[in-house]
Coordinates of C-alpha atoms in Angstrom, one line a residue:
M1 CA -5.6 11.8 33.8
S2 CA -4.1 8.0 34.3
D3 CA -1.2 7.0 36.2
T4 CA 1.1 6.1 33.8
S5 CA 3.6 4.0 35.8
W6 CA 1.0 1.4 37.1
I7 CA -0.2 -1.9 35.0
A8 CA -3.4 -3.2 36.1
V9 CA -3.3 -7.0 35.7
D10 CA -6.3 -9.4 35.2
A11 CA -4.3 -11.7 37.3
M12 CA -7.3 -14.8 37.0
G13 CA -7.8 -14.5 33.4
G14 CA -5.9 -16.9 31.1
D15 CA -6.4 -20.5 30.6
K16 CA -3.1 -21.5 32.4
G17 CA -4.2 -19.9 36.0
L18 CA -2.8 -17.4 38.2
A19 CA 0.8 -18.9 38.6
V20 CA 1.4 -18.3 34.4
M21 CA 0.2 -15.0 34.9
L22 CA 2.0 -13.9 37.9
A23 CA 5.6 -15.6 36.6
G24 CA 4.5 -13.3 33.2
V25 CA 3.9 -9.9 35.7
A26 CA 7.4 -10.7 37.0
A27 CA 9.5 -11.4 33.7
A28 CA 7.9 -8.5 32.5
R29 CA 9.1 -6.5 35.4
R30 CA 12.7 -8.0 35.1
R31 CA 12.9 -6.7 31.2
H32 CA 11.0 -3.2 31.9
D33 CA 12.6 -1.5 35.4
G34 CA 10.6 0.9 36.8
M35 CA 6.7 -0.7 35.8
R36 CA 4.6 -1.2 39.0
F37 CA 1.5 -3.2 38.6
L38 CA -2.2 -3.7 40.2
L39 CA -2.6 -7.5 40.6
V40 CA -6.3 -8.1 40.4
G41 CA -7.8 -11.0 41.8
D42 CA -8.8 -13.5 44.9
E43 CA -6.4 -11.3 47.4
A44 CA -5.8 -14.5 49.6
K45 CA -4.4 -16.5 46.1
V46 CA -2.4 -13.7 44.5
A47 CA -0.9 -12.9 47.9
E48 CA 0.1 -16.6 48.3
E49 CA 1.4 -17.2 44.5
L50 CA 3.2 -13.5 44.7
K51 CA 5.8 -15.1 47.8
G52 CA 7.8 -16.6 45.1
H53 CA 8.3 -13.7 43.4
P54 CA 9.8 -11.3 46.0
N55 CA 11.1 -8.7 43.3
L56 CA 7.4 -8.5 42.1
S57 CA 6.0 -8.3 45.2
Q58 CA 8.1 -5.0 45.7
H59 CA 6.7 -3.2 43.2
S60 CA 3.0 -4.6 43.1
E61 CA -0.5 -4.0 44.9
I62 CA -3.4 -6.7 45.2
V63 CA -6.5 -5.5 44.4
H64 CA -9.2 -8.0 45.8
A65 CA -11.9 -9.0 43.1
P66 CA -14.0 -12.1 44.6
E67 CA -15.0 -13.5 41.2
T68 CA -14.0 -13.7 37.6
V69 CA -15.5 -13.8 34.2
G70 CA -15.6 -17.7 32.7
S71 CA -14.6 -18.6 29.2
S72 CA -18.0 -19.3 28.1
D73 CA -19.9 -16.1 29.9
K74 CA -21.7 -14.4 27.4
P75 CA -20.6 -10.5 27.4
S76 CA -24.2 -9.4 28.8
Q77 CA -23.4 -11.7 31.7
A78 CA -20.0 -10.3 32.3
I79 CA -21.2 -6.8 32.3
R80 CA -23.6 -7.2 35.0
R81 CA -20.8 -8.3 36.9
A82 CA -18.7 -5.9 35.9
K83 CA -18.2 -4.4 39.4
T84 CA -17.0 -7.9 41.3
T85 CA -15.0 -9.6 38.9
S86 CA -11.4 -9.3 38.2
M87 CA -11.7 -8.5 34.6
G88 CA -14.3 -5.8 35.1
I89 CA -12.3 -4.1 38.4
T90 CA -9.0 -4.4 36.0
I91 CA -10.6 -2.1 33.0
D92 CA -12.3 0.4 36.0
L93 CA -8.7 1.3 37.3
V94 CA -7.8 2.4 34.0
K95 CA -11.2 4.2 34.3
Q96 CA -10.1 5.6 37.5
G97 CA -6.8 6.9 36.4
R98 CA -4.7 4.6 38.9
A99 CA -3.4 2.6 36.1
G100 CA -2.4 3.8 32.4
A101 CA -3.2 0.6 30.9
A102 CA -5.2 -2.8 31.7
V103 CA -3.8 -6.6 30.9
S104 CA -6.2 -9.5 30.5
S105 CA -6.2 -12.9 29.4
G106 CA -9.7 -13.5 29.6
N107 CA -12.9 -14.2 27.3
T108 CA -12.4 -11.2 24.4
G109 CA -16.0 -11.0 24.3
A110 CA -16.2 -10.2 27.6
L111 CA -13.3 -8.1 27.9
M112 CA -14.5 -5.9 24.6
A113 CA -18.1 -5.4 26.1
M114 CA -16.8 -4.4 29.1
A115 CA -13.9 -2.0 28.3
K116 CA -16.1 -0.2 25.8
L117 CA -18.8 0.4 28.4
A118 CA -16.5 1.4 31.2
L119 CA -14.2 3.5 29.0
R120 CA -16.1 4.7 25.8
T121 CA -14.7 5.3 22.5
L122 CA -12.6 8.5 21.6
P123 CA -14.6 11.7 19.9
G124 CA -15.2 10.6 16.3
I125 CA -14.5 6.9 16.6
D126 CA -17.7 4.7 15.7
R127 CA -16.4 1.8 16.8
P128 CA -13.5 0.4 18.6
A129 CA -10.8 -2.3 16.5
L130 CA -9.0 -5.2 17.9
A131 CA -5.4 -4.9 16.7
A132 CA -2.0 -7.0 16.7
P133 CA 0.8 -7.9 15.9
L134 CA 1.8 -10.8 13.2
P135 CA 5.1 -11.8 12.3
T136 CA 6.5 -11.5 8.4
L137 CA 9.4 -12.2 6.6
G138 CA 10.3 -8.5 6.5
D139 CA 12.4 -6.3 9.4
N140 CA 9.1 -5.5 11.3
D141 CA 5.9 -7.5 12.3
V142 CA 2.7 -6.1 10.7
V143 CA -0.2 -4.6 12.3
M144 CA -3.5 -5.9 11.7
L145 CA -7.0 -5.0 12.2
D146 CA -9.9 -5.3 12.8
L147 CA -9.5 -9.0 14.4
G148 CA -12.7 -9.8 15.3
A149 CA -14.7 -6.5 17.2
N150 CA -16.6 -6.1 14.0
T151 CA -18.0 -8.4 11.7
E152 CA -19.6 -5.8 9.2
V153 CA -18.0 -2.4 8.9
D154 CA -18.2 0.8 6.4
A155 CA -15.8 3.0 4.6
R156 CA -15.6 5.3 7.5
N157 CA -14.9 2.3 9.7
L158 CA -12.4 1.0 7.7
V159 CA -10.5 4.9 7.6
Q160 CA -10.9 5.5 11.1
F161 CA -9.0 1.7 11.4
A162 CA -6.4 2.8 9.4
V163 CA -5.7 6.3 11.8
M164 CA -5.5 4.1 14.4
G165 CA -3.5 1.1 12.9
A166 CA -1.0 3.6 11.7
A167 CA -0.6 5.5 15.2
Y168 CA -0.4 1.9 17.0
A169 CA 2.8 1.4 14.2
R170 CA 4.3 4.4 15.1
T171 CA 4.0 3.7 18.7
I172 CA 5.3 0.1 19.0
M173 CA 7.6 -0.4 16.1
D174 CA 8.6 3.1 16.0
L175 CA 7.8 3.9 12.5
E176 CA 7.6 7.5 11.3
S177 CA 4.9 6.6 8.5
P178 CA 3.7 3.3 8.5
R179 CA 2.9 1.7 5.1
V180 CA -1.0 1.0 5.3
A181 CA -2.9 -1.4 2.4
L182 CA -6.6 -2.7 2.7
L183 CA -7.2 -6.4 2.7
N184 CA -9.0 -7.1 -0.7
I185 CA -9.5 -10.0 -3.0
G186 CA -7.0 -8.6 -5.6
S187 CA -4.7 -5.6 -6.2
E188 CA -6.7 -4.1 -9.0
D189 CA -8.5 -0.6 -7.9
Q190 CA -11.8 -2.2 -9.2
K191 CA -11.8 -5.2 -7.3
G192 CA -14.0 -5.5 -3.8
T193 CA -16.8 -4.0 -2.0
D194 CA -18.1 -0.6 -2.3
E195 CA -16.8 -0.2 1.2
I196 CA -13.4 -1.0 0.5
R197 CA -12.9 0.7 -2.8
D198 CA -14.4 3.8 -1.1
A199 CA -12.4 3.6 2.2
A200 CA -9.2 3.5 -0.5
A201 CA -10.4 6.7 -2.8
V202 CA -10.1 8.5 1.1
L203 CA -7.0 7.2 2.0
K204 CA -5.4 8.1 -1.0
G205 CA -6.0 11.8 -0.5
Q206 CA -4.8 11.8 3.0
S207 CA -1.3 12.9 2.6
H208 CA -1.2 15.2 5.3
L209 CA -1.4 12.1 7.8
P210 CA 1.7 9.9 8.9
L211 CA 0.8 6.9 6.9
T212 CA 1.7 6.0 3.6
F213 CA -1.2 4.2 1.8
T214 CA 0.0 1.4 -0.4
G215 CA -3.2 0.4 -1.5
F216 CA -4.9 -3.2 -1.7
V217 CA -2.8 -6.1 -0.6
E218 CA -4.4 -10.2 -1.0
G219 CA -4.5 -12.6 1.5
D220 CA -1.4 -14.6 0.3
Q221 CA 1.0 -11.5 1.0
L222 CA 0.2 -10.6 4.6
A223 CA 3.5 -12.2 5.8
R224 CA 5.8 -10.8 3.3
G225 CA 7.0 -7.5 5.3
N226 CA 6.1 -5.1 2.3
H227 CA 3.7 -3.3 4.8
D228 CA 3.0 -2.6 8.5
V229 CA -0.4 -1.8 8.8
I230 CA -3.1 -4.1 7.2
V231 CA -7.1 -3.0 7.8
C232 CA -10.0 -5.2 7.1
D233 CA -13.4 -5.6 8.7
G234 CA -13.3 -7.8 11.8
F235 CA -15.0 -11.2 10.0
A236 CA -12.1 -11.3 7.5
G237 CA -9.3 -10.5 10.3
N238 CA -10.5 -13.1 12.6
I239 CA -10.2 -15.5 9.9
A240 CA -6.7 -14.4 8.3
L241 CA -5.8 -14.5 11.8
K242 CA -6.9 -18.1 12.7
T243 CA -5.7 -19.4 9.5
A244 CA -2.3 -18.0 10.0
E245 CA -2.0 -19.3 13.5
G246 CA -3.6 -22.9 12.0
T247 CA -0.6 -22.6 9.1
A248 CA 2.3 -22.0 11.5
R249 CA 1.2 -25.2 13.7
F250 CA 1.1 -27.1 10.3
V251 CA 4.3 -26.4 9.6
A252 CA 5.7 -27.2 12.6
D253 CA 4.1 -30.4 12.8
L254 CA 4.9 -31.3 9.2
L255 CA 8.6 -30.6 9.9
K256 CA 8.6 -32.5 13.6
R257 CA 6.8 -35.7 11.3
A258 CA 9.2 -35.3 8.5
F259 CA 12.7 -35.3 10.8
S260 CA 11.3 -38.4 13.2
S261 CA 10.2 -40.7 9.9
S262 CA 13.6 -41.9 9.7
A263 CA 17.4 -42.4 11.3
R264 CA 18.8 -40.2 8.4
S265 CA 16.1 -37.8 8.8
K266 CA 16.6 -37.3 12.8
L267 CA 20.5 -36.8 11.5
G268 CA 19.1 -34.2 9.1
F269 CA 17.4 -32.1 12.3
L270 CA 20.5 -32.4 14.8
I271 CA 22.3 -30.6 11.5
S272 CA 19.7 -27.9 10.6
R273 CA 18.5 -27.7 14.2
P274 CA 19.6 -23.9 14.3
A275 CA 17.3 -23.2 11.8
T276 CA 14.6 -25.1 12.9
E277 CA 14.9 -23.1 16.3
L278 CA 14.8 -19.8 14.5
L279 CA 11.8 -20.6 12.7
R280 CA 10.1 -22.2 15.7
D281 CA 10.6 -19.0 17.3
H282 CA 9.8 -16.4 14.3
L283 CA 6.1 -18.4 14.6
D284 CA 5.6 -18.4 18.4
P285 CA 3.0 -16.8 18.9
N286 CA 4.1 -15.7 22.7
N287 CA 6.9 -13.5 21.1
H288 CA 3.6 -11.2 19.4
N289 CA 1.4 -11.7 21.9
G290 CA -1.0 -8.8 22.8
A291 CA -3.7 -7.4 21.0
V292 CA -5.4 -3.7 22.2
F293 CA -8.8 -2.4 21.5
L294 CA -8.1 1.0 19.7
G295 CA -10.2 3.4 19.8
L296 CA -11.3 3.5 23.4
N297 CA -10.3 6.3 26.3
G298 CA -8.2 4.1 27.9
I299 CA -5.4 1.8 27.0
V300 CA -6.9 -2.3 27.4
V301 CA -4.7 -5.5 25.9
K302 CA -5.6 -8.6 25.3
S303 CA -3.0 -11.2 26.0
H304 CA -3.8 -14.5 24.2
G305 CA -5.8 -17.1 26.7
G306 CA -3.2 -20.0 26.0
A307 CA -0.2 -17.5 26.2
N308 CA 2.9 -18.9 28.4
E309 CA 5.1 -17.0 30.8
R310 CA 6.9 -15.3 28.3
G311 CA 3.8 -14.3 26.2
V312 CA 2.4 -12.4 29.4
A313 CA 5.2 -10.7 29.6
T314 CA 5.6 -9.6 26.0
A315 CA 1.7 -8.0 26.3
I316 CA 2.3 -6.5 29.1
G317 CA 5.6 -5.1 27.2
N318 CA 3.4 -3.3 24.6
A319 CA 1.1 -2.1 27.3
A320 CA 3.7 -0.2 29.0
K321 CA 5.2 0.9 26.0
M322 CA 1.6 2.3 24.2
V323 CA 1.2 3.8 28.0
R324 CA 4.8 5.6 27.5
A325 CA 3.7 6.9 23.7
D326 CA 0.7 7.9 25.0
L327 CA -0.9 6.0 22.4
T328 CA -4.6 7.3 23.4
R329 CA -3.6 10.9 22.2
R330 CA -1.7 10.1 19.1
I331 CA -5.1 8.5 17.8
A332 CA -6.7 11.6 18.9
D333 CA -4.4 14.0 17.4
D334 CA -4.4 12.3 14.3
L335 CA -8.2 11.7 14.0
G336 CA -8.7 15.1 14.7
N337 CA -6.2 16.1 11.9
F338 CA -8.0 13.8 9.4
E339 CA -11.3 15.2 10.3
K340 CA -10.3 18.7 10.0
K341 CA -9.1 18.2 6.5
A342 CA -12.0 16.0 5.7
A343 CA -14.5 19.2 6.5

């Protein structure tokens, strides 16, 4: 049983370095009183940086790690150094039961490989999936999975992803019966691959599960807010995610160019600034940060490598919420109920 009051943080991961990681941890501590942290990394460097966060120091312990996983390291290389790197030790703290969750901003492939090897998958789960919340026009974000962990899947995998994604949405968005859809090239029943159509046929008959299957959804509807969970293979999911992020940057850059094109445009910017600030805040990935590897015997959260202090704090806050809600048990229970009905 994991100590759910502790979150293990890979302090050395991330593009912006140790200072931003610890600032994010400190911000998370201010937002969520009662959280405690195991900060994994070079002990001397972490201790020195921690001097600037006295409140965090009182609620943290440093776990020394002599090495780090580089952004270009292959998963096979990272696995061989799991016992000495900050990422590997962070995951192992969850395995040991010393922490309720692990958070890292490091190499995604290495994190996935080490987490799967150390924690293993839950009974009945064939493959873990990477899930994350994305912004929408609705009242809630939409949970999307898989975002890159599995490029090829079958119908059984997609159904498992749907069950796991619904449990995740219930946890982070407090939804009783999340609306679940399969990403497809059309909304008609005959559209898509055999795997997608077969998965839809199974999900249509699962009224006993705490989810509402809404059918197929096309890519242009991802952000409309009409669904709570969108399920797909990791190949399509990663492309959809990167396209959405690129579109958000495109819109922001286009607005910036338009508002700086003339004196009249600059005046228009001043008048519309509250609206543009709201748009920027809504699209800021730091406000939706924290992807989780669902289906493992433990919670491992991937923070975006380029996340700022606010983004790191968001990822840690989501991890803490998953721990408090016992997300791993929820997934196991939901999957167990599904398997019983299917038998």
